[in-house]
Coordinates of C-alpha atoms in Angstrom, one line a residue:
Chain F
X18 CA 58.0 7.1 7.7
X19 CA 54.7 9.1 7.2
X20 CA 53.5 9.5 3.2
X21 CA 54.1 12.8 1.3
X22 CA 51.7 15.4 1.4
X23 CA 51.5 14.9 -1.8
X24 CA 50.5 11.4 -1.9
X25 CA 47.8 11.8 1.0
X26 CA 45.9 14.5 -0.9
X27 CA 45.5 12.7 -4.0
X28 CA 44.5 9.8 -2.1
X29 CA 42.0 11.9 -0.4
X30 CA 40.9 13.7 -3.8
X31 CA 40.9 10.7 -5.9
X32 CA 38.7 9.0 -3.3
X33 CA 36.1 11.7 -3.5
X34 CA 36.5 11.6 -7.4
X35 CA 36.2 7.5 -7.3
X36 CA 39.4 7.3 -9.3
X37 CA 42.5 5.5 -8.8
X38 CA 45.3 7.9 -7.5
X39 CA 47.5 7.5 -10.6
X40 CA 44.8 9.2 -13.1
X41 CA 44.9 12.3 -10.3
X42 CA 47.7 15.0 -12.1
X43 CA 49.4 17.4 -10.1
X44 CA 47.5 19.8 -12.8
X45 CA 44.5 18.4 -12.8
X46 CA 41.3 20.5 -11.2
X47 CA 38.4 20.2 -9.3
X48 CA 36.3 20.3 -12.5
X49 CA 38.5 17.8 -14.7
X50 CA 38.1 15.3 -11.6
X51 CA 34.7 15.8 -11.8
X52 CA 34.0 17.0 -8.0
X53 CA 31.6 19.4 -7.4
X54 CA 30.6 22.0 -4.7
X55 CA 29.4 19.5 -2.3
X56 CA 32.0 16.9 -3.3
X57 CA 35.0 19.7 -2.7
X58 CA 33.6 21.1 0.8
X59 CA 33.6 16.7 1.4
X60 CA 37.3 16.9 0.2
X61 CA 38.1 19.7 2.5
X62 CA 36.6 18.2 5.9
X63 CA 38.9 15.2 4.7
X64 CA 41.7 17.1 4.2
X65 CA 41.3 19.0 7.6
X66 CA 40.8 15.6 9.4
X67 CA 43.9 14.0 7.6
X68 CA 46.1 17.2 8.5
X69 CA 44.9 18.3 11.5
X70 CA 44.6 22.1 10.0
X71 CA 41.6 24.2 9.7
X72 CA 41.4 25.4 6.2
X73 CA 39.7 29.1 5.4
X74 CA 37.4 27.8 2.6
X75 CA 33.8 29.4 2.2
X76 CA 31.9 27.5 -0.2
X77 CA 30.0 31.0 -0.8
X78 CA 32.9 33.1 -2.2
X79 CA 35.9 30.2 -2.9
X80 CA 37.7 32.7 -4.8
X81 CA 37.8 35.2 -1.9
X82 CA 39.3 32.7 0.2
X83 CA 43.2 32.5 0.9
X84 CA 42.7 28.9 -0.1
X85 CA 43.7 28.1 -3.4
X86 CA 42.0 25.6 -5.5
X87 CA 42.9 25.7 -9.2
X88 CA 44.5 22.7 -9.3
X89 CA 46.1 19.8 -7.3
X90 CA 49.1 21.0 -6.4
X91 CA 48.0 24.4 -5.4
X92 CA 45.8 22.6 -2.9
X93 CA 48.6 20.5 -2.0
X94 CA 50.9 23.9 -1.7
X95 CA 48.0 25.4 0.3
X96 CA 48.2 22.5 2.3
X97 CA 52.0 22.7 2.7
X98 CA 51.3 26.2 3.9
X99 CA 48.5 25.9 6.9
X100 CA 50.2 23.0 8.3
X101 CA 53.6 24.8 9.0
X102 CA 51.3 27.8 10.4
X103 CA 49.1 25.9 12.3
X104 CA 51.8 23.5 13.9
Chain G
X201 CA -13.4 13.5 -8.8
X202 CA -10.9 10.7 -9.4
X203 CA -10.7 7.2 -7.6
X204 CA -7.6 6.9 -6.2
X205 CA -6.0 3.1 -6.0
X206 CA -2.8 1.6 -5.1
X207 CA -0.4 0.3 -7.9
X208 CA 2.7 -0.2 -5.9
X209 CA 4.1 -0.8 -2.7
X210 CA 7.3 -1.0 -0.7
X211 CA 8.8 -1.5 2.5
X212 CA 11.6 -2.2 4.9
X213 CA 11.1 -3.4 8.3
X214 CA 11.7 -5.4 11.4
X215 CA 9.4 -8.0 9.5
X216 CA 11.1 -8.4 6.3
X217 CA 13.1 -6.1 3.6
X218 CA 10.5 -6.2 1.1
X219 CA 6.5 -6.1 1.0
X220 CA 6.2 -10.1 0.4
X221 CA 8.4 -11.2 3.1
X222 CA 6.7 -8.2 5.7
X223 CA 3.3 -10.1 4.5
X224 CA 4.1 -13.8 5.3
X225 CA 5.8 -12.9 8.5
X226 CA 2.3 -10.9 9.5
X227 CA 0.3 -14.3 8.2
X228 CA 2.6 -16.2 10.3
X229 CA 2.8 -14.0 13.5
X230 CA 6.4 -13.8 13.9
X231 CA 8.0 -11.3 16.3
X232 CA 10.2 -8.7 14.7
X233 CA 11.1 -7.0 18.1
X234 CA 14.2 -8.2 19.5
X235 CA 17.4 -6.8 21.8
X236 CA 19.1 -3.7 20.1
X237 CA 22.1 -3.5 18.9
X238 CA 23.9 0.0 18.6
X239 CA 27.1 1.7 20.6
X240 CA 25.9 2.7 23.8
X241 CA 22.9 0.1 24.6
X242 CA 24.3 -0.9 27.9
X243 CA 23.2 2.8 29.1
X244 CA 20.0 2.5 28.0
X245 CA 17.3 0.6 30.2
X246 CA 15.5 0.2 27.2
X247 CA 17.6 -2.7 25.6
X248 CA 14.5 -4.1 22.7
X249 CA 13.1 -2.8 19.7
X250 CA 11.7 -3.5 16.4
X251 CA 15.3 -2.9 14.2
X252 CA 15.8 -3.7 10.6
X253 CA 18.7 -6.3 10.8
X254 CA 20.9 -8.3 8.2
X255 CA 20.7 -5.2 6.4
X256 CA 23.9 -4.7 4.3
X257 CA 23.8 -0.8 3.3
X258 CA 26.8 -1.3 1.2
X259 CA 25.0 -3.3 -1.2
X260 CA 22.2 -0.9 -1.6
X261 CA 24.0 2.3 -2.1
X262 CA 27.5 3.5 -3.3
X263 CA 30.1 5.3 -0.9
X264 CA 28.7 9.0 -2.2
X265 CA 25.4 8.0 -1.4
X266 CA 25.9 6.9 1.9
X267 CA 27.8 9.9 2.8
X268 CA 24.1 12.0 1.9
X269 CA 21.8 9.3 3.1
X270 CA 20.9 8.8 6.8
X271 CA 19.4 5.0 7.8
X272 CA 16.0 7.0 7.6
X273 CA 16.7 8.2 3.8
X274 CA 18.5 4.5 2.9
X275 CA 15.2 3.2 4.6
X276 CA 12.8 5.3 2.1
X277 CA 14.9 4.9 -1.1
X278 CA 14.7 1.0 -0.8
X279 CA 10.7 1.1 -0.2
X280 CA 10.4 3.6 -2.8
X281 CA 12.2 1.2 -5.1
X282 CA 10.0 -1.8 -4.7
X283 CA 7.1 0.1 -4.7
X284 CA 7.7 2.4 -8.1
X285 CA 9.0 -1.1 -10.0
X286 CA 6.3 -2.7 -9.0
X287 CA 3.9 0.0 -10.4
X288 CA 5.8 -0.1 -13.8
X289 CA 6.0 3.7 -14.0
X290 CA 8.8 5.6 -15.3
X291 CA 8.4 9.5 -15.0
X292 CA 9.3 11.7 -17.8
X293 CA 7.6 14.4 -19.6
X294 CA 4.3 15.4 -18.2
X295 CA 3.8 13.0 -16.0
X296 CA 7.3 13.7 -14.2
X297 CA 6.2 17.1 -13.8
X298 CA 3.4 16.4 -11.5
X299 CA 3.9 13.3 -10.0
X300 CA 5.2 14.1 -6.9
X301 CA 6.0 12.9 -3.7
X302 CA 4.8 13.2 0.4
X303 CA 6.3 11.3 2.9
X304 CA 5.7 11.3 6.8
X305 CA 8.3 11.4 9.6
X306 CA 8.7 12.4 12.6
X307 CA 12.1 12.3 13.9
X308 CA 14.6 13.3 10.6
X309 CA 18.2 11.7 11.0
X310 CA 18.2 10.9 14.5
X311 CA 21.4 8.8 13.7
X312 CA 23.0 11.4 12.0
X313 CA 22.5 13.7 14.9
X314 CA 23.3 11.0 17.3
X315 CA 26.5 10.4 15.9
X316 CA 27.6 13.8 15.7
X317 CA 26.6 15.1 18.7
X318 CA 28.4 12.7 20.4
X319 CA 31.7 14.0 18.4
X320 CA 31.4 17.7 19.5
X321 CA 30.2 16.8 22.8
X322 CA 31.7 13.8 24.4
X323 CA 34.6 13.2 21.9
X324 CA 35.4 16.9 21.9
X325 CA 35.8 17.5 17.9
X326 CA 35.3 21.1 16.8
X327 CA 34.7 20.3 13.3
X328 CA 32.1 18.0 11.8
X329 CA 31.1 16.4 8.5
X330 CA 29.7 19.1 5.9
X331 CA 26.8 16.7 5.2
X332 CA 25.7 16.8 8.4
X333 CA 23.2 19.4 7.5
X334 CA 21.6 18.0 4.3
X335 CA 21.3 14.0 6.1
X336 CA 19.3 15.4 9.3
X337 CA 16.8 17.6 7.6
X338 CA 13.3 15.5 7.7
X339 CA 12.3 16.4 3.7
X340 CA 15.7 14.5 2.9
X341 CA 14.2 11.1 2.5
X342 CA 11.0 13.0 -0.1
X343 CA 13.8 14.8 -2.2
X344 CA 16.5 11.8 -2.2
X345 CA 13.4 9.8 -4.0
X346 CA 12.2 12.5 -6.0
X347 CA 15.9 13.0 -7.5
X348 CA 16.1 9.1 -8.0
X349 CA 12.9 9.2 -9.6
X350 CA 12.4 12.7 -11.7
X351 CA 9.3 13.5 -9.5
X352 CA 9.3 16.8 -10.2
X353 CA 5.5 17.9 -8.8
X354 CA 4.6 18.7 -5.2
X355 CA 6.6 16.9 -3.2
X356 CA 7.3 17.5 0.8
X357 CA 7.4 16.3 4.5
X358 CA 4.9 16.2 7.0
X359 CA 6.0 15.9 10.4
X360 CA 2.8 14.7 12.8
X361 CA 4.4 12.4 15.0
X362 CA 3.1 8.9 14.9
X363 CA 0.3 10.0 12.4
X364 CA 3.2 11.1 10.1
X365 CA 2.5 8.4 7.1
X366 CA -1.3 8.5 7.2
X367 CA -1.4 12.4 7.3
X368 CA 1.5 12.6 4.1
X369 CA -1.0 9.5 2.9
X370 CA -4.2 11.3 2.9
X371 CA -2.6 14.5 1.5
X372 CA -1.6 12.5 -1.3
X373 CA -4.9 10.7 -1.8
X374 CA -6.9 14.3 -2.1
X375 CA -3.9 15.6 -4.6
X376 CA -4.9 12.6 -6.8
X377 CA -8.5 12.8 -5.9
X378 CA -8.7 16.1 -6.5
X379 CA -6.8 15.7 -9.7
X380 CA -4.0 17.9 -9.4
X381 CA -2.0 14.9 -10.1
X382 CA -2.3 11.6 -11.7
X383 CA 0.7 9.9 -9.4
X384 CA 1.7 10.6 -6.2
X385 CA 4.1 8.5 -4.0
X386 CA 3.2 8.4 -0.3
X387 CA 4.2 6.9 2.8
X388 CA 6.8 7.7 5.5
X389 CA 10.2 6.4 7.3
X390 CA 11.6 6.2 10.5
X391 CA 15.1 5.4 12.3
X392 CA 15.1 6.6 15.8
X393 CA 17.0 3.0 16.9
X394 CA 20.1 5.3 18.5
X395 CA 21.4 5.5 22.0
X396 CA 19.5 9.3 21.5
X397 CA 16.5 8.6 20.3
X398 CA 15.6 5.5 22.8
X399 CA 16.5 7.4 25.9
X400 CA 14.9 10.3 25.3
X401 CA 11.8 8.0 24.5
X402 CA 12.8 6.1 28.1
X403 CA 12.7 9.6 29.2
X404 CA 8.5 9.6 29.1
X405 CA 8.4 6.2 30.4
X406 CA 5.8 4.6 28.3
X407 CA 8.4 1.9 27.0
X408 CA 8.2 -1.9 27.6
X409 CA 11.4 -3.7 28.6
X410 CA 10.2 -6.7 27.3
X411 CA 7.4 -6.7 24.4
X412 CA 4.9 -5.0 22.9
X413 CA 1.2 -6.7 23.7
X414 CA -1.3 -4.4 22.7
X415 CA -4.9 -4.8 24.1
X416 CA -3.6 -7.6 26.1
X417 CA -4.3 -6.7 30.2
X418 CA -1.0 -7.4 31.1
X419 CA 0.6 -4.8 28.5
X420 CA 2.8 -2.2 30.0
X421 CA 4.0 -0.2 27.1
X422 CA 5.2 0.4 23.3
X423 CA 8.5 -0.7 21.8
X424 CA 9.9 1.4 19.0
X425 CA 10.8 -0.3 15.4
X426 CA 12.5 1.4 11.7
X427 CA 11.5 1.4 8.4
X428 CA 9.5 2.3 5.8
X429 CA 6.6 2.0 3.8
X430 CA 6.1 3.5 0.3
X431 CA 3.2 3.5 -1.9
X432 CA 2.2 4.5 -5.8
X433 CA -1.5 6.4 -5.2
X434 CA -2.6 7.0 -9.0
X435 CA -6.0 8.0 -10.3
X436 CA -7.4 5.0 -11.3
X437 CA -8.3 5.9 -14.9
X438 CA -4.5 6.5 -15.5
X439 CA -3.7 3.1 -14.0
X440 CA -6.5 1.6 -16.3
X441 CA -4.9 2.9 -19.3
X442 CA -2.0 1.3 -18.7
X443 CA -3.4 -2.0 -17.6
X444 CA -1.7 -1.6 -14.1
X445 CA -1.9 -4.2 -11.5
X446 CA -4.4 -2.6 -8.7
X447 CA -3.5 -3.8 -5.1
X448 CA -6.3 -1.9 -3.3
X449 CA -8.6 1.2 -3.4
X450 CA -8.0 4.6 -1.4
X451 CA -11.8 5.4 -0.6
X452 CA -11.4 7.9 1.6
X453 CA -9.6 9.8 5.1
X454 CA -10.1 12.1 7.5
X455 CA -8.4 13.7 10.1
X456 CA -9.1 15.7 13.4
X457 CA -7.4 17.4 16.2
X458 CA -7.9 16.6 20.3
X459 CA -7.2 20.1 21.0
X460 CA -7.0 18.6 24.6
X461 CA -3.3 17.1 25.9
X462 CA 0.2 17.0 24.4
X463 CA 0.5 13.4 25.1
X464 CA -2.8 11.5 26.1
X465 CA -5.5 10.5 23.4
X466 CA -9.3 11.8 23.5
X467 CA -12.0 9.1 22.2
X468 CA -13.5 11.8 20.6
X469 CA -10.8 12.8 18.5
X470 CA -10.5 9.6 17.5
X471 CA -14.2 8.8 16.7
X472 CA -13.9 12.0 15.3
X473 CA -11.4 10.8 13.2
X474 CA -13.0 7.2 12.1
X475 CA -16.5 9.0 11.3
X476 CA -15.5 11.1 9.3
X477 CA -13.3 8.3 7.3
X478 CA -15.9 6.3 6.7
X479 CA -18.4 9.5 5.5
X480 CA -15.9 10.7 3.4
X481 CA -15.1 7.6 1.6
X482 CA -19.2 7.1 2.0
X483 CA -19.4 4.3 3.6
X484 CA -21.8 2.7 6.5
X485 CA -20.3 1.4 9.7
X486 CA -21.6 -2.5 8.8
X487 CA -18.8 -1.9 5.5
X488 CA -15.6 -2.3 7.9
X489 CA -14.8 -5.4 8.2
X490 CA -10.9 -4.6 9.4
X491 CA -9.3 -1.8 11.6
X492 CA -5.6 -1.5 11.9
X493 CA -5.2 -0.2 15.1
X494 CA -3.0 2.2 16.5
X495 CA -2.7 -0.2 19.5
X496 CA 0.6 1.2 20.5
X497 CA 0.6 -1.2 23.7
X498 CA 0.2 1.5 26.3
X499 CA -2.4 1.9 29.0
X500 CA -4.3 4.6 27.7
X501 CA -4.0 4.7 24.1
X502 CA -5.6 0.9 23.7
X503 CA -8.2 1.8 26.1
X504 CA -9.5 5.2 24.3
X505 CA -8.8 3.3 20.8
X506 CA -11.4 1.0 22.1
X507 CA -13.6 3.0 23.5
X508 CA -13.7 5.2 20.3
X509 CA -14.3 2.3 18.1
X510 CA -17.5 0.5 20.7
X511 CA -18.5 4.3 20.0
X512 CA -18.3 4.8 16.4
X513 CA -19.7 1.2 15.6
X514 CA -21.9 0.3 18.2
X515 CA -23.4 -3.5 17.7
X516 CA -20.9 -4.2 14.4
X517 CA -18.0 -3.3 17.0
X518 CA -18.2 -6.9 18.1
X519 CA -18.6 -8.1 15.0
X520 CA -15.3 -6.4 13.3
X521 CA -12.1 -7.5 13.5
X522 CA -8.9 -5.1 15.1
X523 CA -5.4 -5.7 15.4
X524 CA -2.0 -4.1 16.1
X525 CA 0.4 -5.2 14.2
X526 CA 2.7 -3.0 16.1
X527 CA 3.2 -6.1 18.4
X528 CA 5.3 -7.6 15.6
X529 CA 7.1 -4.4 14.4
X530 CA 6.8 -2.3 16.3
X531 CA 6.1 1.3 16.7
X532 CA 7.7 2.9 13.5
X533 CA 6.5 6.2 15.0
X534 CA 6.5 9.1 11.5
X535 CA 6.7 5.5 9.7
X536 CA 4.1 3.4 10.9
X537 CA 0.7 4.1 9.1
X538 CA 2.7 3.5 5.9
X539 CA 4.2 -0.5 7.0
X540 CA 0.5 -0.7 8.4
X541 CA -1.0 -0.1 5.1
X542 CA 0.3 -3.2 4.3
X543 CA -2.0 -4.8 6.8
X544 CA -4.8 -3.3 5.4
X545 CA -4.1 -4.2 1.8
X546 CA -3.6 -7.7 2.8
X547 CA -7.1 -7.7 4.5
X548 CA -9.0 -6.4 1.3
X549 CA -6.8 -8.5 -1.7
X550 CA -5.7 -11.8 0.4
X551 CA -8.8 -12.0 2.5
X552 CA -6.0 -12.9 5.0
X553 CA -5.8 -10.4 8.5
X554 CA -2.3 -9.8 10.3
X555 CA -3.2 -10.9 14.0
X556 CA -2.0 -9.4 17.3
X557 CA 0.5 -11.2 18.5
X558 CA 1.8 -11.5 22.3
X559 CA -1.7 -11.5 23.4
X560 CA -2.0 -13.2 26.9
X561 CA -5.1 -12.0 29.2
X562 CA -8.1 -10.3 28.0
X563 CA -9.0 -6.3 29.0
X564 CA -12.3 -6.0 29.6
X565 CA -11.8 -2.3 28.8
X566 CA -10.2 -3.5 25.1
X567 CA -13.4 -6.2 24.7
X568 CA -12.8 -6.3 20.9
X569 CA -11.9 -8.5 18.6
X570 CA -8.1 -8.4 18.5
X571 CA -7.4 -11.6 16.4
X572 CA -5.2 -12.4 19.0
X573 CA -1.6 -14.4 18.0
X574 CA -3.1 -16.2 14.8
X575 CA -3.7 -14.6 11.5
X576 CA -6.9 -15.5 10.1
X577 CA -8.7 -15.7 6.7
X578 CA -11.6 -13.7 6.1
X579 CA -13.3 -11.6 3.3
X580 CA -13.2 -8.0 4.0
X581 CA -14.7 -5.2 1.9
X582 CA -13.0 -2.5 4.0
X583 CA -10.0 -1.8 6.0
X584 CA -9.9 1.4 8.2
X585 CA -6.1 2.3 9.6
X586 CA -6.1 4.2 12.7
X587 CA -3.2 6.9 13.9
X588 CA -3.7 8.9 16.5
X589 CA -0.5 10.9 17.2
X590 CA 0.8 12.3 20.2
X591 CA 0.1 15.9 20.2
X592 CA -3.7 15.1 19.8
X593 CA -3.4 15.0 15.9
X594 CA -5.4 12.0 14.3
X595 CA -5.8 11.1 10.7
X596 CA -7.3 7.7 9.4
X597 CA -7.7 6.1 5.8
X598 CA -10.0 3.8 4.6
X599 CA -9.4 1.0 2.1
X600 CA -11.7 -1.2 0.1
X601 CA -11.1 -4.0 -1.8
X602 CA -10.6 -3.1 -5.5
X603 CA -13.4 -4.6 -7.7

């Protein structure tokens, strides 16, 4: 039996953030982790390696991108999303 | 304009992880060069090398930093630590705004490359780190230090092949000289120890298989080493003030081009090169008691090397001491003036010169004195250091013994 999505991502995320995966919320974000530009694309290679997805981020215009990343679990829903598509 | 001297120094090497233990294995004439050991090897024909080993990156760096910092980088940032402690400075205010730093390589992150060219090529991955990028780029290793360290000057890479560290070396010397700058850190890295970076150096066929014996008549090439070598240049009134330790004086550099061949040396770019050392630093011929060669181990380069120094010096020639320390190293290539400093400031403080070691049969075409095998205790006044790069591009420095 394979982990949540849920449970993968903030493993992921709270790897990049060096914090144990219970402090990572469902509402937390990027900034309140404390992951910047270059620690987010980091988080999204890992996330397209653990997934096998390609996700349509450009670190130039993030807010143009289809990609949501308020918040944990719209990265997780984004997540959710991509791998039903790309399966 | 300002004398420039040397109040700190750092390295990592085949010889040792720091500058004392790289000093007692060059007065003891041990052999740093041994088989390699990286994924691949068994398709190299190139199997030896001068690699850093026991080296635990995990207890030097956290798991962010690694992600940013290829072996060449790590390399730097360890040398650059030793070096800057040992000088005592911390860099804030004015100073922080122009000290800077210049460092010498040659190849960037070969590793880094390495490893991710074999993912998209032989493993068949379409997607690749994102760091990728910022690891390989050559100035990493300068800005990594300058970030660590609030240098905040002039600070870049030069990129002459193996004249890499005296070239970013004598760049720095003139900023300080010149004052521009009362601190500058200098030196240069290498880590070309990959399955890429040895063959395509098998590729020219100048390697040894087995060792590296420069001026020796049975030599039949260079072995490669990794590392680096960092040093504090500071104006010498500035170090004063401050009551810093001095390891040795800067006195002077020059360099020249062959403007001749991509790949074999001219004697007269290198006399070129060691004339105009000594007349910038103003100093006669009969002064040098010390050259570090650039003695790579190869036919033609020891040959020219000694042709170009019976030329320079004429008579004193046989009365000067010359060694390659390369044999015990090996050839850091952008890296190797700057762990061959070290030779040099040994020579002027400790009186004590690194020898040549794997020296079997005399050349009569390299009829110098190599201070074959054994280290030896002398008193020199000054120490030249030699690189003459492929590409025809030479640059030498010239130490003196700080009184």
């Amino acid at each position: 039996m394979s982990r949540s999505t849920t449970d993968r991502v903030i493993a992921i995320i709270a790897e990049q953030a060096v914090l144990d995966p219970s402090d990572v919320t469902l509402d937390s974000t990027m900034e309140d982790l404390g992951i910047d530009s270059l620690g987010l694309v980091e988080s999204i290679f890992a996330i397209e390696e653990e997934f096998d997805i390609s996700v349509p981020f450009n670190a130039n215009e993030p807010q143009a991108s289809d990609f949501d990343i308020s918040s944990v679990a719209a990265i997780i829903e984004g997540i959710e999303k991509l791998v039903k598509e790309q399966s | 304009m300002k004398r420039v001297v040397i109040t700190g120094a750092g390295t990592i090497n085949a010889l040792g992880h720091t500058v004392p233990a790289t000093l007692e294995a060059m007065r003891e004439g041990r052999c740093g060069i041994g088989p390699l050991d990286f994924r691949d090897v068994d398709r190299l024909s190139i199997r030896i090398g001068g690699q850093v080993n026991n080296y635990e990156p995990e207890t030097r760096f956290n798991r962010q930093q690694l992600a940013l910092y290829d072996r060449f980088t790590q390399f730097t940032l360890i040398a650059a630590r030793e070096a800057i402690e040992q000088s005592g400075l911390t860099f804030s205010g004015d100073l922080a705004a122009r000290a800077g730093i210049v460092l010498g390589n040659s190849g960037g992150g070969m590793t880094t490359l390495d490893d991710n060219y074999r993912s998209v090529y032989e493993d068949g991955k379409n997607r690749v780190h994102p760091f990728v990028v910022p690891k390989l780029m050559n100035n990493a290793a300068s800005s990594h230090v300058s970030m660590e360290f609030n240098l905040k000057g002039p600070s870049f890479t030069v990129s002459t092949a193996c004249a890499s560290s005296n070239h970013a070396m004598a760049q720095a010397f003139q900023m300080v000289h010149g004052g521009m700058t009362p601190v500058m850190i200098t030196g240069g890295s290498e880590s070309m120890l990959c399955f890429g970076g040895v063959k395509a150096w098998e590729g020219l066929r100048v390697m040894s298989r087995d060792a590296c014996r420069p001026f020796s008549a049975n030599r039949n090439g260079m072995v490669q080493g990794e590392g680096a070598g960092v040093f504090v240049f500071e104006d010498y009134d500035h170090a004063r003030a401050r009551g810093a330790e001095i390891l040795a004086e800067v006195a002077g550099y020059a360099m020249s081009s062959d403007a001749a061949d991509i790949v074999m040396p001219s004697k007269q770019g290198a006399s070129r090169a060691i004339k105009g050392a000594l007349s910038d630093a103003r100093l006669n011929t009969t002064d040098v008691g010390y050259i570090n060669a650039h003695g790579t181990g190869t036919a033609a380069n020891d040959k020219t090397e000694s042709a170009a120094v019976a030329d320079v010096f004429g008579a004193h020639a046989d009365r000067l001491m010359i060694s390659s320390t390369k044999s015990m190293h090996g050839h850091l290539i952008g890296g190797t003036g700057a762990v061959e400093l070290l030779a040099c400031i040994m020579a002027v403080r400790d009186g004590i010169i690194a020898p040549t070691i794997g020296y079997e049969e005399p050349d009569p075409e390299c009829a110098l004195d190599v201070v074959p095998n054994v280290a030896r205790e002398a008193k020199v006044d000054v120490a030249l250091s030699n690189a003459f790069a492929f590409g025809g591009l030479n640059a030498v420095l010239a130490l003196k013994r700080f009184a």
